[in-house]
Amino acid sequence: RYDIQKEGGTYMPYRIALIDNEPAFLSRLVHLVQQITKQQSFPCTVHCFTSSFAIDALTYDAYLLDIEMEGMDGIQLAQEIRRKGSQSSIIFISGIEERVFEALRVQPLRFIRKSHLKEELPEALSALRNKLDEDNKNRLTVTTNRETIHLPVSSILYIEGENKVQHIVTRDRRHIVYCTMSFFESELIPKGFFRIQRSYLVNMDAVICIQKGEAILRDGTHLPISREKYTAARKKLEEMIFR
């Protein structure tokens, strides 16, 4: 593990996982990442693994993955990361250039050729820093019964809950969180969410229509709206459309 600190103080660092099954290349990669992130004042901790099976948890802010690895390869690991609902940035570093189009399915931030590592890594890390900083401004950090997750606010369709049990509903899964709806109101109303009913806080960017008794979302979901919230919800949707 390597901690990159800001001169004169310490940032809350981003967590980056480097995974490559060639120890010699991994050592070289760590050295370059250290060197470049220091030059770029990029606050991060770097965690190294020689196998996808050795990774301790899928809770990193970014992954730099080799594609060709024994067992679960880099693309399969990236698919597992996405399957678990993580939108963490992924950068592939590989000598297998013909798999680049296969890799695009998991929406990587960059694809770096091992033969051009020195030339392509600085730009990729700069782009990663910019994306992480931007995502950090617009993400929600919560703790489920299993792990701490960082969700881009834009990926959340709505919050559904009762008392101290809330369901964060994204496009592909639900996360159960034990807290109050008021927590989500304070975090998400300033970011375009609206409480349409006692049990529902909805992302107005995900709403395509509001009619008597319900809001219809882009994915076809119908959510109930209380009568006292109907007029305000329609006005909020108009503001979102014509902003």
Coordinates of N, CA and C in Angstrom, one line a residue:
R1 N 0.9 -1.2 0.0 CA 0.0 0.0 0.0 C 0.9 1.2 0.0
Y2 N 0.5 2.2 -0.8 CA 1.3 3.5 -0.9 C 0.3 4.7 -0.6
D3 N 0.7 5.5 0.3 CA -0.2 6.7 0.6 C 0.4 7.9 -0.1
I4 N -0.4 8.6 -0.9 CA 0.1 9.8 -1.6 C -0.5 11.0 -0.8
Q5 N 0.3 11.9 -0.3 CA -0.2 13.0 0.5 C 0.1 14.3 -0.1
K6 N -0.7 15.2 0.2 CA -0.5 16.6 -0.2 C 0.5 17.3 0.7
E7 N 1.4 18.0 0.1 CA 2.4 18.7 0.9 C 1.7 19.7 1.8
G8 N 2.1 19.7 3.1 CA 1.5 20.6 4.0 C 0.2 20.1 4.6
G9 N -0.2 18.8 4.3 CA -1.5 18.3 4.8 C -1.9 17.1 4.1
T10 N -2.9 16.4 4.5 CA -3.4 15.2 3.9 C -4.8 15.3 3.4
Y11 N -5.0 14.9 2.2 CA -6.4 14.8 1.6 C -7.0 13.5 2.1
M12 N -8.3 13.4 2.0 CA -8.9 12.1 2.2 C -8.6 11.4 0.8
P13 N -7.8 10.4 0.8 CA -7.3 9.8 -0.4 C -8.3 8.9 -1.1
Y14 N -8.2 8.9 -2.4 CA -9.0 7.9 -3.2 C -8.3 6.6 -3.1
R15 N -9.1 5.5 -3.2 CA -8.5 4.1 -3.1 C -8.5 3.5 -4.4
I16 N -7.3 3.1 -4.9 CA -7.1 2.6 -6.2 C -6.5 1.2 -6.1
A17 N -7.1 0.2 -6.8 CA -6.6 -1.1 -6.8 C -5.8 -1.4 -8.1
L18 N -4.6 -1.9 -8.1 CA -3.8 -2.3 -9.2 C -3.8 -3.9 -9.2
I19 N -4.2 -4.5 -10.3 CA -4.2 -5.9 -10.4 C -3.6 -6.4 -11.7
D20 N -2.5 -7.2 -11.5 CA -1.7 -7.7 -12.6 C -1.0 -9.0 -12.1
N21 N -1.0 -10.1 -12.9 CA -0.5 -11.3 -12.4 C 1.0 -11.4 -12.6
E22 N 1.6 -10.4 -13.2 CA 3.1 -10.4 -13.4 C 3.7 -9.5 -12.4
P23 N 4.4 -10.1 -11.3 CA 5.0 -9.3 -10.2 C 5.9 -8.2 -10.7
A24 N 6.7 -8.5 -11.7 CA 7.7 -7.6 -12.2 C 7.0 -6.3 -12.8
F25 N 6.0 -6.6 -13.6 CA 5.3 -5.5 -14.3 C 4.5 -4.7 -13.2
L26 N 3.9 -5.4 -12.2 CA 3.1 -4.8 -11.2 C 4.0 -3.8 -10.4
S27 N 5.3 -4.3 -10.1 CA 6.2 -3.4 -9.4 C 6.5 -2.2 -10.2
R28 N 6.7 -2.3 -11.5 CA 7.0 -1.2 -12.4 C 5.8 -0.2 -12.4
L29 N 4.6 -0.8 -12.5 CA 3.4 0.0 -12.5 C 3.2 0.8 -11.3
V30 N 3.4 0.2 -10.1 CA 3.3 0.9 -8.8 C 4.3 2.1 -8.8
H31 N 5.5 1.8 -9.2 CA 6.5 2.9 -9.2 C 6.0 4.1 -10.1
L32 N 5.5 3.8 -11.3 CA 5.1 4.8 -12.2 C 3.9 5.6 -11.6
V33 N 2.9 4.8 -11.1 CA 1.7 5.4 -10.5 C 2.1 6.4 -9.3
Q34 N 3.0 5.9 -8.5 CA 3.5 6.7 -7.4 C 4.1 8.0 -7.9
Q35 N 5.0 7.9 -8.9 CA 5.7 9.0 -9.5 C 4.7 10.0 -10.1
I36 N 3.8 9.5 -10.9 CA 2.9 10.4 -11.6 C 1.9 11.0 -10.7
T37 N 1.3 10.3 -9.8 CA 0.3 10.9 -8.9 C 0.9 11.9 -8.0
K38 N 2.2 11.7 -7.6 CA 2.9 12.7 -6.8 C 3.1 14.0 -7.6
Q39 N 3.5 13.9 -8.9 CA 3.6 15.0 -9.8 C 2.3 15.8 -10.0
Q40 N 1.2 15.0 -10.0 CA -0.1 15.6 -10.3 C -0.8 16.0 -9.0
S41 N -0.2 15.8 -7.8 CA -0.9 16.1 -6.5 C -2.2 15.3 -6.5
F42 N -2.2 14.1 -6.9 CA -3.3 13.2 -6.9 C -3.4 12.4 -5.6
P43 N -4.3 12.8 -4.7 CA -4.3 12.1 -3.4 C -4.9 10.7 -3.5
C44 N -4.1 9.6 -3.2 CA -4.6 8.3 -3.4 C -3.8 7.3 -2.6
T45 N -4.5 6.2 -2.2 CA -3.8 5.0 -1.7 C -3.9 3.9 -2.7
V46 N -2.7 3.3 -3.0 CA -2.7 2.3 -4.0 C -2.5 0.9 -3.4
H47 N -3.4 0.0 -3.8 CA -3.4 -1.4 -3.2 C -3.2 -2.4 -4.4
C48 N -2.2 -3.2 -4.2 CA -1.7 -4.1 -5.3 C -2.1 -5.5 -5.1
F49 N -2.5 -6.2 -6.2 CA -2.9 -7.6 -6.2 C -2.3 -8.3 -7.4
T50 N -1.9 -9.6 -7.2 CA -1.4 -10.3 -8.4 C -2.4 -11.3 -8.9
S51 N -3.6 -11.3 -8.3 CA -4.7 -12.1 -8.8 C -6.0 -11.4 -8.5
S52 N -7.0 -11.6 -9.4 CA -8.3 -11.1 -9.1 C -9.0 -11.7 -7.9
F53 N -8.6 -13.0 -7.6 CA -9.2 -13.6 -6.4 C -8.6 -13.2 -5.1
A54 N -7.4 -12.4 -5.2 CA -6.8 -12.0 -3.9 C -7.4 -10.6 -3.5
I55 N -8.1 -10.0 -4.3 CA -8.7 -8.6 -4.0 C -9.6 -8.8 -2.8
D56 N -9.4 -7.9 -1.8 CA -10.1 -8.1 -0.5 C -11.5 -7.6 -0.5
A57 N -11.9 -6.6 -1.3 CA -13.3 -6.2 -1.3 C -13.4 -5.3 -2.6
L58 N -14.7 -5.3 -3.1 CA -15.0 -4.5 -4.3 C -15.4 -3.1 -3.9
T59 N -14.6 -2.4 -3.2 CA -15.0 -1.1 -2.7 C -14.0 0.0 -3.0
Y60 N -13.3 -0.2 -4.1 CA -12.3 0.8 -4.5 C -12.9 1.9 -5.4
D61 N -12.3 3.1 -5.3 CA -12.8 4.1 -6.2 C -12.4 3.9 -7.6
A62 N -11.3 3.2 -7.9 CA -10.8 2.9 -9.3 C -10.1 1.6 -9.3
Y63 N -10.1 1.0 -10.5 CA -9.3 -0.2 -10.7 C -8.5 -0.1 -12.0
L64 N -7.2 -0.4 -11.8 CA -6.3 -0.6 -13.0 C -6.1 -2.1 -13.2
L65 N -6.6 -2.6 -14.2 CA -6.7 -4.1 -14.4 C -5.9 -4.6 -15.6
D66 N -5.2 -5.6 -15.4 CA -4.7 -6.4 -16.5 C -5.8 -7.2 -17.1
I67 N -5.9 -7.5 -18.4 CA -6.9 -8.3 -18.9 C -6.6 -9.8 -18.8
E68 N -5.4 -10.2 -19.2 CA -5.0 -11.6 -19.2 C -4.5 -12.0 -17.8
M69 N -5.3 -12.7 -17.1 CA -4.9 -13.2 -15.8 C -5.5 -14.6 -15.6
E70 N -4.8 -15.4 -14.8 CA -5.3 -16.8 -14.5 C -6.6 -16.7 -13.7
G71 N -7.4 -17.7 -14.0 CA -8.7 -17.7 -13.3 C -9.6 -16.7 -13.9
M72 N -10.1 -15.8 -13.0 CA -11.0 -14.7 -13.5 C -10.1 -13.6 -14.1
D73 N -10.3 -13.4 -15.4 CA -9.5 -12.3 -16.1 C -10.0 -10.9 -15.8
G74 N -9.3 -9.9 -16.3 CA -9.7 -8.6 -16.0 C -11.1 -8.1 -16.4
I75 N -11.5 -8.6 -17.6 CA -12.8 -8.3 -18.1 C -13.9 -8.9 -17.2
Q76 N -13.7 -10.2 -16.8 CA -14.6 -10.8 -16.0 C -14.7 -10.2 -14.6
L77 N -13.6 -9.7 -14.1 CA -13.6 -9.0 -12.8 C -14.3 -7.7 -13.0
A78 N -14.1 -7.0 -14.1 CA -14.8 -5.7 -14.3 C -16.3 -6.0 -14.4
Q79 N -16.7 -7.1 -15.0 CA -18.2 -7.4 -15.1 C -18.7 -7.7 -13.7
E80 N -17.9 -8.3 -12.9 CA -18.4 -8.6 -11.5 C -18.5 -7.3 -10.7
I81 N -17.6 -6.4 -10.9 CA -17.6 -5.1 -10.3 C -18.9 -4.3 -10.7
R82 N -19.2 -4.4 -12.0 CA -20.5 -3.7 -12.5 C -21.7 -4.5 -12.0
R83 N -21.7 -5.8 -11.9 CA -22.8 -6.6 -11.5 C -23.2 -6.2 -10.1
K84 N -22.2 -5.9 -9.3 CA -22.5 -5.5 -7.9 C -23.0 -4.1 -7.7
G85 N -23.1 -3.4 -8.9 CA -23.7 -2.1 -8.8 C -22.7 -1.0 -8.7
S86 N -21.4 -1.3 -8.7 CA -20.4 -0.3 -8.6 C -20.1 0.5 -9.9
Q87 N -20.1 1.8 -9.9 CA -19.7 2.6 -11.0 C -18.3 3.1 -10.9
S88 N -17.5 2.5 -10.1 CA -16.1 2.9 -10.0 C -15.4 2.9 -11.3
S89 N -14.4 3.8 -11.5 CA -13.7 3.9 -12.7 C -12.8 2.7 -13.0
I90 N -12.7 2.2 -14.2 CA -11.9 1.1 -14.6 C -11.0 1.5 -15.7
I91 N -9.7 1.2 -15.5 CA -8.7 1.4 -16.6 C -8.0 0.1 -16.9
F92 N -8.1 -0.4 -18.1 CA -7.4 -1.6 -18.5 C -6.0 -1.3 -19.0
I93 N -5.1 -2.1 -18.5 CA -3.7 -2.0 -18.9 C -3.3 -3.3 -19.4
S94 N -3.2 -3.5 -20.7 CA -3.0 -4.8 -21.3 C -2.1 -4.8 -22.6
G95 N -1.5 -5.9 -22.8 CA -0.8 -6.1 -24.0 C -1.6 -6.8 -25.1
I96 N -2.9 -7.1 -24.7 CA -3.8 -7.8 -25.7 C -4.7 -6.8 -26.3
E97 N -4.2 -6.1 -27.3 CA -5.0 -5.0 -27.9 C -6.3 -5.4 -28.6
E98 N -6.3 -6.7 -29.1 CA -7.5 -7.1 -29.8 C -8.7 -7.3 -28.9
R99 N -8.5 -7.2 -27.6 CA -9.7 -7.4 -26.7 C -10.3 -6.0 -26.3
V100 N -9.8 -5.0 -26.9 CA -10.3 -3.6 -26.5 C -11.8 -3.5 -26.7
F101 N -12.3 -4.0 -27.8 CA -13.8 -3.9 -28.0 C -14.6 -4.7 -27.1
E102 N -14.1 -5.8 -26.7 CA -14.8 -6.6 -25.6 C -14.8 -5.9 -24.3
A103 N -13.6 -5.2 -24.0 CA -13.5 -4.4 -22.8 C -14.5 -3.2 -22.7
L104 N -14.9 -2.7 -23.9 CA -15.8 -1.5 -23.9 C -17.1 -1.8 -23.3
R105 N -17.5 -3.1 -23.2 CA -18.8 -3.4 -22.6 C -19.0 -3.0 -21.2
V106 N -17.9 -2.9 -20.4 CA -17.9 -2.5 -19.0 C -17.6 -1.0 -18.8
Q107 N -17.6 -0.2 -19.9 CA -17.4 1.2 -19.9 C -16.2 1.6 -19.2
P108 N -15.0 1.2 -19.6 CA -13.8 1.6 -18.9 C -13.5 3.1 -19.3
L109 N -12.8 3.7 -18.3 CA -12.4 5.1 -18.6 C -11.3 5.2 -19.6
R110 N -10.3 4.3 -19.6 CA -9.3 4.2 -20.6 C -8.8 2.8 -20.8
F111 N -8.1 2.6 -22.0 CA -7.5 1.3 -22.3 C -6.0 1.7 -22.6
I112 N -5.1 1.2 -21.8 CA -3.7 1.6 -21.9 C -2.9 0.4 -22.5
R113 N -2.1 0.6 -23.5 CA -1.3 -0.5 -24.0 C 0.0 -0.6 -23.1
K114 N 0.3 -1.8 -22.7 CA 1.5 -2.0 -21.9 C 2.8 -1.6 -22.6
S115 N 2.8 -1.7 -23.9 CA 3.9 -1.3 -24.7 C 4.1 0.3 -24.8
H116 N 3.0 1.0 -24.4 CA 3.0 2.5 -24.4 C 2.7 3.0 -23.0
L117 N 3.1 2.3 -22.0 CA 2.7 2.6 -20.6 C 3.2 4.0 -20.2
K118 N 4.4 4.3 -20.4 CA 5.0 5.6 -20.0 C 4.3 6.8 -20.7
E119 N 3.9 6.6 -21.9 CA 3.3 7.6 -22.7 C 1.8 7.8 -22.3
E120 N 1.1 6.7 -22.1 CA -0.4 6.8 -21.9 C -0.8 6.9 -20.5
L121 N 0.0 6.4 -19.5 CA -0.5 6.4 -18.1 C -0.7 7.8 -17.5
P122 N 0.2 8.8 -17.8 CA 0.0 10.1 -17.2 C -1.4 10.7 -17.6
E123 N -1.7 10.7 -18.9 CA -3.0 11.2 -19.3 C -4.2 10.5 -18.7
A124 N -4.1 9.1 -18.6 CA -5.1 8.3 -18.0 C -5.3 8.7 -16.5
L125 N -4.2 8.8 -15.8 CA -4.4 9.2 -14.4 C -4.9 10.6 -14.2
S126 N -4.5 11.5 -15.0 CA -5.1 12.8 -15.0 C -6.6 12.8 -15.2
A127 N -7.0 12.0 -16.2 CA -8.5 11.9 -16.5 C -9.2 11.2 -15.3
L128 N -8.5 10.2 -14.7 CA -9.1 9.6 -13.6 C -9.3 10.5 -12.4
R129 N -8.3 11.3 -12.1 CA -8.4 12.3 -11.0 C -9.5 13.3 -11.3
N130 N -9.7 13.8 -12.5 CA -10.8 14.7 -12.8 C -12.1 14.0 -12.6
K131 N -12.2 12.8 -13.1 CA -13.5 12.1 -13.0 C -13.8 11.8 -11.5
L132 N -12.8 11.4 -10.7 CA -13.1 11.1 -9.3 C -13.5 12.4 -8.6
D133 N -12.8 13.5 -8.9 CA -13.2 14.7 -8.2 C -14.6 15.1 -8.6
E134 N -15.0 15.0 -9.8 CA -16.3 15.3 -10.3 C -17.4 14.4 -9.6
D135 N -17.1 13.1 -9.7 CA -18.0 12.1 -9.0 C -18.1 12.4 -7.6
N136 N -17.1 12.8 -6.9 CA -17.1 13.0 -5.5 C -18.0 14.1 -5.1
K137 N -18.2 15.1 -6.0 CA -19.1 16.2 -5.8 C -20.6 15.7 -5.9
N138 N -20.8 14.7 -6.6 CA -22.2 14.2 -7.0 C -22.4 12.7 -6.7
R139 N -21.9 12.3 -5.5 CA -22.2 10.9 -5.1 C -22.7 10.8 -3.7
L140 N -23.3 9.8 -3.4 CA -23.9 9.5 -2.1 C -23.2 8.4 -1.5
T141 N -22.6 8.6 -0.3 CA -21.9 7.5 0.5 C -22.8 7.0 1.6
V142 N -23.1 5.7 1.6 CA -23.9 5.1 2.6 C -23.3 3.8 3.0
T143 N -23.8 3.3 4.1 CA -23.3 2.0 4.6 C -24.5 1.0 4.6
T144 N -24.4 -0.1 3.9 CA -25.4 -1.1 3.9 C -25.1 -2.1 5.1
N145 N -25.8 -3.2 5.1 CA -25.4 -4.2 6.1 C -24.2 -5.0 5.8
R146 N -23.6 -4.8 4.6 CA -22.4 -5.5 4.2 C -21.2 -4.6 3.9
E147 N -21.4 -3.4 3.4 CA -20.3 -2.6 3.0 C -20.7 -1.1 2.9
T148 N -19.6 -0.3 2.7 CA -19.8 1.1 2.4 C -19.8 1.3 0.9
I149 N -20.8 1.9 0.4 CA -20.9 2.1 -1.1 C -20.9 3.6 -1.4
H150 N -20.4 3.9 -2.6 CA -20.4 5.2 -3.1 C -21.2 5.2 -4.4
L151 N -22.4 5.8 -4.4 CA -23.3 5.8 -5.6 C -23.3 7.2 -6.3
P152 N -23.1 7.2 -7.6 CA -23.4 8.5 -8.3 C -24.8 8.9 -8.1
V153 N -25.1 10.1 -7.7 CA -26.5 10.5 -7.5 C -27.3 10.3 -8.8
S154 N -26.7 10.5 -9.9 CA -27.5 10.3 -11.2 C -27.9 8.9 -11.4
S155 N -27.3 7.9 -10.7 CA -27.7 6.5 -10.9 C -28.9 6.1 -10.1
I156 N -29.3 7.0 -9.1 CA -30.4 6.6 -8.2 C -31.7 7.1 -8.8
L157 N -32.6 6.1 -8.9 CA -34.0 6.4 -9.4 C -34.9 7.0 -8.3
Y158 N -34.9 6.3 -7.2 CA -35.7 6.8 -6.1 C -35.3 6.1 -4.8
I159 N -35.7 6.7 -3.7 CA -35.6 6.0 -2.4 C -36.9 5.6 -1.9
E160 N -37.1 4.4 -1.5 CA -38.3 3.9 -1.0 C -38.1 3.3 0.4
G161 N -38.9 3.7 1.4 CA -38.7 3.3 2.7 C -39.8 3.5 3.7
E162 N -39.5 3.0 4.9 CA -40.5 3.1 6.0 C -39.7 3.1 7.3
N163 N -39.9 4.1 8.1 CA -39.2 4.3 9.4 C -37.7 4.3 9.2
K164 N -36.9 3.4 9.7 CA -35.5 3.4 9.6 C -34.9 2.4 8.6
V165 N -35.7 1.9 7.7 CA -35.3 1.0 6.6 C -35.6 1.6 5.3
Q166 N -34.5 1.9 4.5 CA -34.7 2.6 3.2 C -34.1 1.7 2.1
H167 N -34.7 1.7 1.0 CA -34.2 1.0 -0.2 C -33.8 2.1 -1.2
I168 N -32.5 2.1 -1.6 CA -32.0 2.9 -2.6 C -32.1 2.1 -3.9
V169 N -32.9 2.6 -4.8 CA -33.2 1.9 -6.1 C -32.5 2.6 -7.2
T170 N -31.6 1.8 -7.8 CA -30.8 2.3 -9.0 C -31.4 1.5 -10.2
R171 N -30.7 1.7 -11.4 CA -31.3 1.1 -12.6 C -31.2 -0.4 -12.6
D172 N -30.3 -1.0 -11.8 CA -30.1 -2.4 -11.8 C -30.2 -3.2 -10.5
R173 N -30.4 -2.4 -9.4 CA -30.4 -3.1 -8.1 C -31.0 -2.3 -7.0
R174 N -31.2 -2.9 -5.8 CA -31.7 -2.2 -4.6 C -30.6 -2.4 -3.5
H175 N -30.3 -1.3 -2.8 CA -29.4 -1.3 -1.7 C -30.3 -1.0 -0.4
I176 N -30.2 -1.9 0.6 CA -30.9 -1.7 1.8 C -30.0 -0.9 2.8
V177 N -30.6 0.2 3.3 CA -29.8 1.0 4.3 C -30.7 1.3 5.5
Y178 N -30.0 1.2 6.7 CA -30.7 1.5 7.9 C -30.5 2.9 8.4
C179 N -31.4 3.8 8.0 CA -31.4 5.2 8.5 C -32.7 5.7 8.2
T180 N -32.9 7.0 8.4 CA -34.2 7.6 8.2 C -34.3 8.3 6.8
M181 N -35.5 8.5 6.4 CA -35.8 9.2 5.1 C -35.3 10.6 5.2
S182 N -35.3 11.2 6.4 CA -34.9 12.6 6.5 C -33.4 12.8 6.1
F183 N -32.6 11.7 6.4 CA -31.2 11.8 5.9 C -31.1 12.0 4.4
F184 N -31.8 11.2 3.7 CA -31.8 11.3 2.2 C -32.4 12.6 1.7
E185 N -33.4 13.1 2.4 CA -33.9 14.4 2.0 C -32.9 15.5 2.1
S186 N -32.1 15.5 3.2 CA -31.1 16.5 3.4 C -30.0 16.4 2.4
E187 N -29.7 15.1 2.0 CA -28.6 14.9 1.0 C -29.0 15.1 -0.4
L188 N -30.3 14.7 -0.7 CA -30.6 14.6 -2.1 C -31.6 15.7 -2.7
I189 N -32.4 16.3 -1.8 CA -33.3 17.4 -2.3 C -32.5 18.5 -2.9
P190 N -31.3 18.9 -2.4 CA -30.6 20.0 -3.1 C -30.0 19.5 -4.4
K191 N -30.1 18.2 -4.7 CA -29.6 17.7 -6.0 C -30.7 17.2 -6.9
G192 N -31.9 17.8 -6.8 CA -32.9 17.5 -7.7 C -33.9 16.4 -7.4
F193 N -33.9 15.9 -6.1 CA -34.9 14.9 -5.7 C -36.1 15.6 -5.1
F194 N -37.2 14.9 -5.1 CA -38.5 15.5 -4.5 C -39.2 14.4 -3.8
R195 N -39.7 14.7 -2.6 CA -40.5 13.7 -1.8 C -42.0 13.8 -2.3
I196 N -42.3 12.8 -3.1 CA -43.7 12.8 -3.7 C -44.7 12.1 -2.8
Q197 N -44.2 11.4 -1.8 CA -45.1 10.7 -0.9 C -44.3 10.3 0.4
R198 N -45.0 10.0 1.4 CA -44.3 9.7 2.7 C -43.2 8.7 2.5
S199 N -43.4 7.7 1.7 CA -42.4 6.6 1.5 C -41.5 6.7 0.3
Y200 N -41.6 7.8 -0.5 CA -40.9 7.9 -1.7 C -40.2 9.2 -1.9
L201 N -38.9 9.2 -2.2 CA -38.1 10.4 -2.6 C -37.6 10.0 -4.0
V202 N -38.0 10.8 -5.0 CA -37.7 10.4 -6.4 C -36.7 11.4 -7.0
N203 N -35.8 10.9 -7.9 CA -34.9 11.7 -8.7 C -35.8 12.3 -9.8
M204 N -36.0 13.6 -9.8 CA -36.9 14.2 -10.8 C -36.3 14.1 -12.2
D205 N -35.0 13.9 -12.4 CA -34.4 13.6 -13.7 C -34.8 12.3 -14.3
A206 N -35.3 11.4 -13.4 CA -35.7 10.1 -13.9 C -37.2 10.1 -14.2
V207 N -37.9 11.2 -14.0 CA -39.4 11.2 -14.2 C -39.7 11.8 -15.6
I208 N -40.6 11.1 -16.3 CA -41.0 11.5 -17.6 C -42.4 12.1 -17.6
C209 N -43.2 11.7 -16.6 CA -44.6 12.2 -16.6 C -45.1 12.1 -15.2
I210 N -45.9 13.1 -14.8 CA -46.7 13.1 -13.6 C -48.1 13.3 -13.9
Q211 N -48.9 12.4 -13.4 CA -50.4 12.4 -13.6 C -51.1 12.2 -12.3
K212 N -52.4 12.3 -12.3 CA -53.1 12.1 -11.1 C -52.7 10.8 -10.4
G213 N -52.2 10.9 -9.2 CA -51.9 9.8 -8.4 C -50.6 9.1 -8.6
E214 N -49.8 9.5 -9.6 CA -48.6 8.7 -9.8 C -47.5 9.5 -10.6
A215 N -46.3 9.1 -10.4 CA -45.2 9.6 -11.3 C -44.7 8.4 -12.1
I216 N -44.4 8.6 -13.4 CA -43.9 7.6 -14.3 C -42.5 7.9 -14.6
L217 N -41.6 6.9 -14.3 CA -40.2 7.0 -14.5 C -39.8 6.5 -15.9
R218 N -38.6 6.9 -16.3 CA -38.1 6.5 -17.7 C -38.0 5.0 -17.9
D219 N -37.8 4.3 -16.8 CA -37.7 2.8 -16.9 C -39.1 2.1 -16.8
G220 N -40.1 2.9 -16.8 CA -41.5 2.4 -16.7 C -42.1 2.2 -15.4
T221 N -41.3 2.5 -14.3 CA -41.8 2.4 -12.9 C -42.9 3.4 -12.7
H222 N -43.9 3.0 -12.0 CA -45.0 3.9 -11.5 C -44.9 4.1 -10.0
L223 N -44.8 5.3 -9.6 CA -44.7 5.5 -8.1 C -45.9 6.4 -7.7
P224 N -46.5 6.1 -6.5 CA -47.6 6.9 -6.1 C -47.2 8.3 -5.6
I225 N -48.1 9.3 -5.9 CA -47.9 10.6 -5.4 C -49.1 10.9 -4.5
S226 N -48.8 11.5 -3.3 CA -49.9 11.9 -2.5 C -50.6 13.1 -3.1
R227 N -51.9 13.3 -2.8 CA -52.7 14.4 -3.4 C -52.1 15.8 -3.0
E228 N -51.6 15.9 -1.8 CA -51.0 17.2 -1.4 C -49.7 17.5 -2.1
K229 N -49.1 16.5 -2.7 CA -47.8 16.7 -3.3 C -47.9 16.9 -4.9
Y230 N -49.1 16.6 -5.4 CA -49.2 16.5 -6.9 C -48.9 17.8 -7.6
T231 N -49.4 18.9 -7.1 CA -49.2 20.2 -7.8 C -47.7 20.6 -7.7
A232 N -47.1 20.5 -6.5 CA -45.7 20.9 -6.3 C -44.8 20.0 -7.2
A233 N -45.2 18.7 -7.3 CA -44.4 17.8 -8.1 C -44.4 18.1 -9.6
R234 N -45.6 18.5 -10.1 CA -45.7 18.9 -11.5 C -44.9 20.2 -11.7
K235 N -44.9 21.1 -10.8 CA -44.2 22.3 -10.9 C -42.7 22.0 -10.9
K236 N -42.3 21.1 -10.0 CA -40.8 20.7 -10.0 C -40.4 20.1 -11.3
L237 N -41.2 19.2 -11.9 CA -40.9 18.6 -13.1 C -40.7 19.6 -14.2
E238 N -41.6 20.6 -14.3 CA -41.5 21.7 -15.3 C -40.2 22.4 -15.1
E239 N -39.9 22.7 -13.9 CA -38.6 23.4 -13.6 C -37.4 22.6 -14.1
M240 N -37.4 21.3 -14.0 CA -36.4 20.4 -14.4 C -36.3 20.4 -15.9
I241 N -37.4 20.4 -16.6 CA -37.5 20.3 -18.0 C -37.0 21.6 -18.7
F242 N -37.4 22.7 -18.1 CA -37.1 24.0 -18.7 C -35.9 24.8 -18.1
R243 N -35.2 24.1 -17.3 CA -34.1 24.8 -16.6 C -33.0 25.2 -17.6

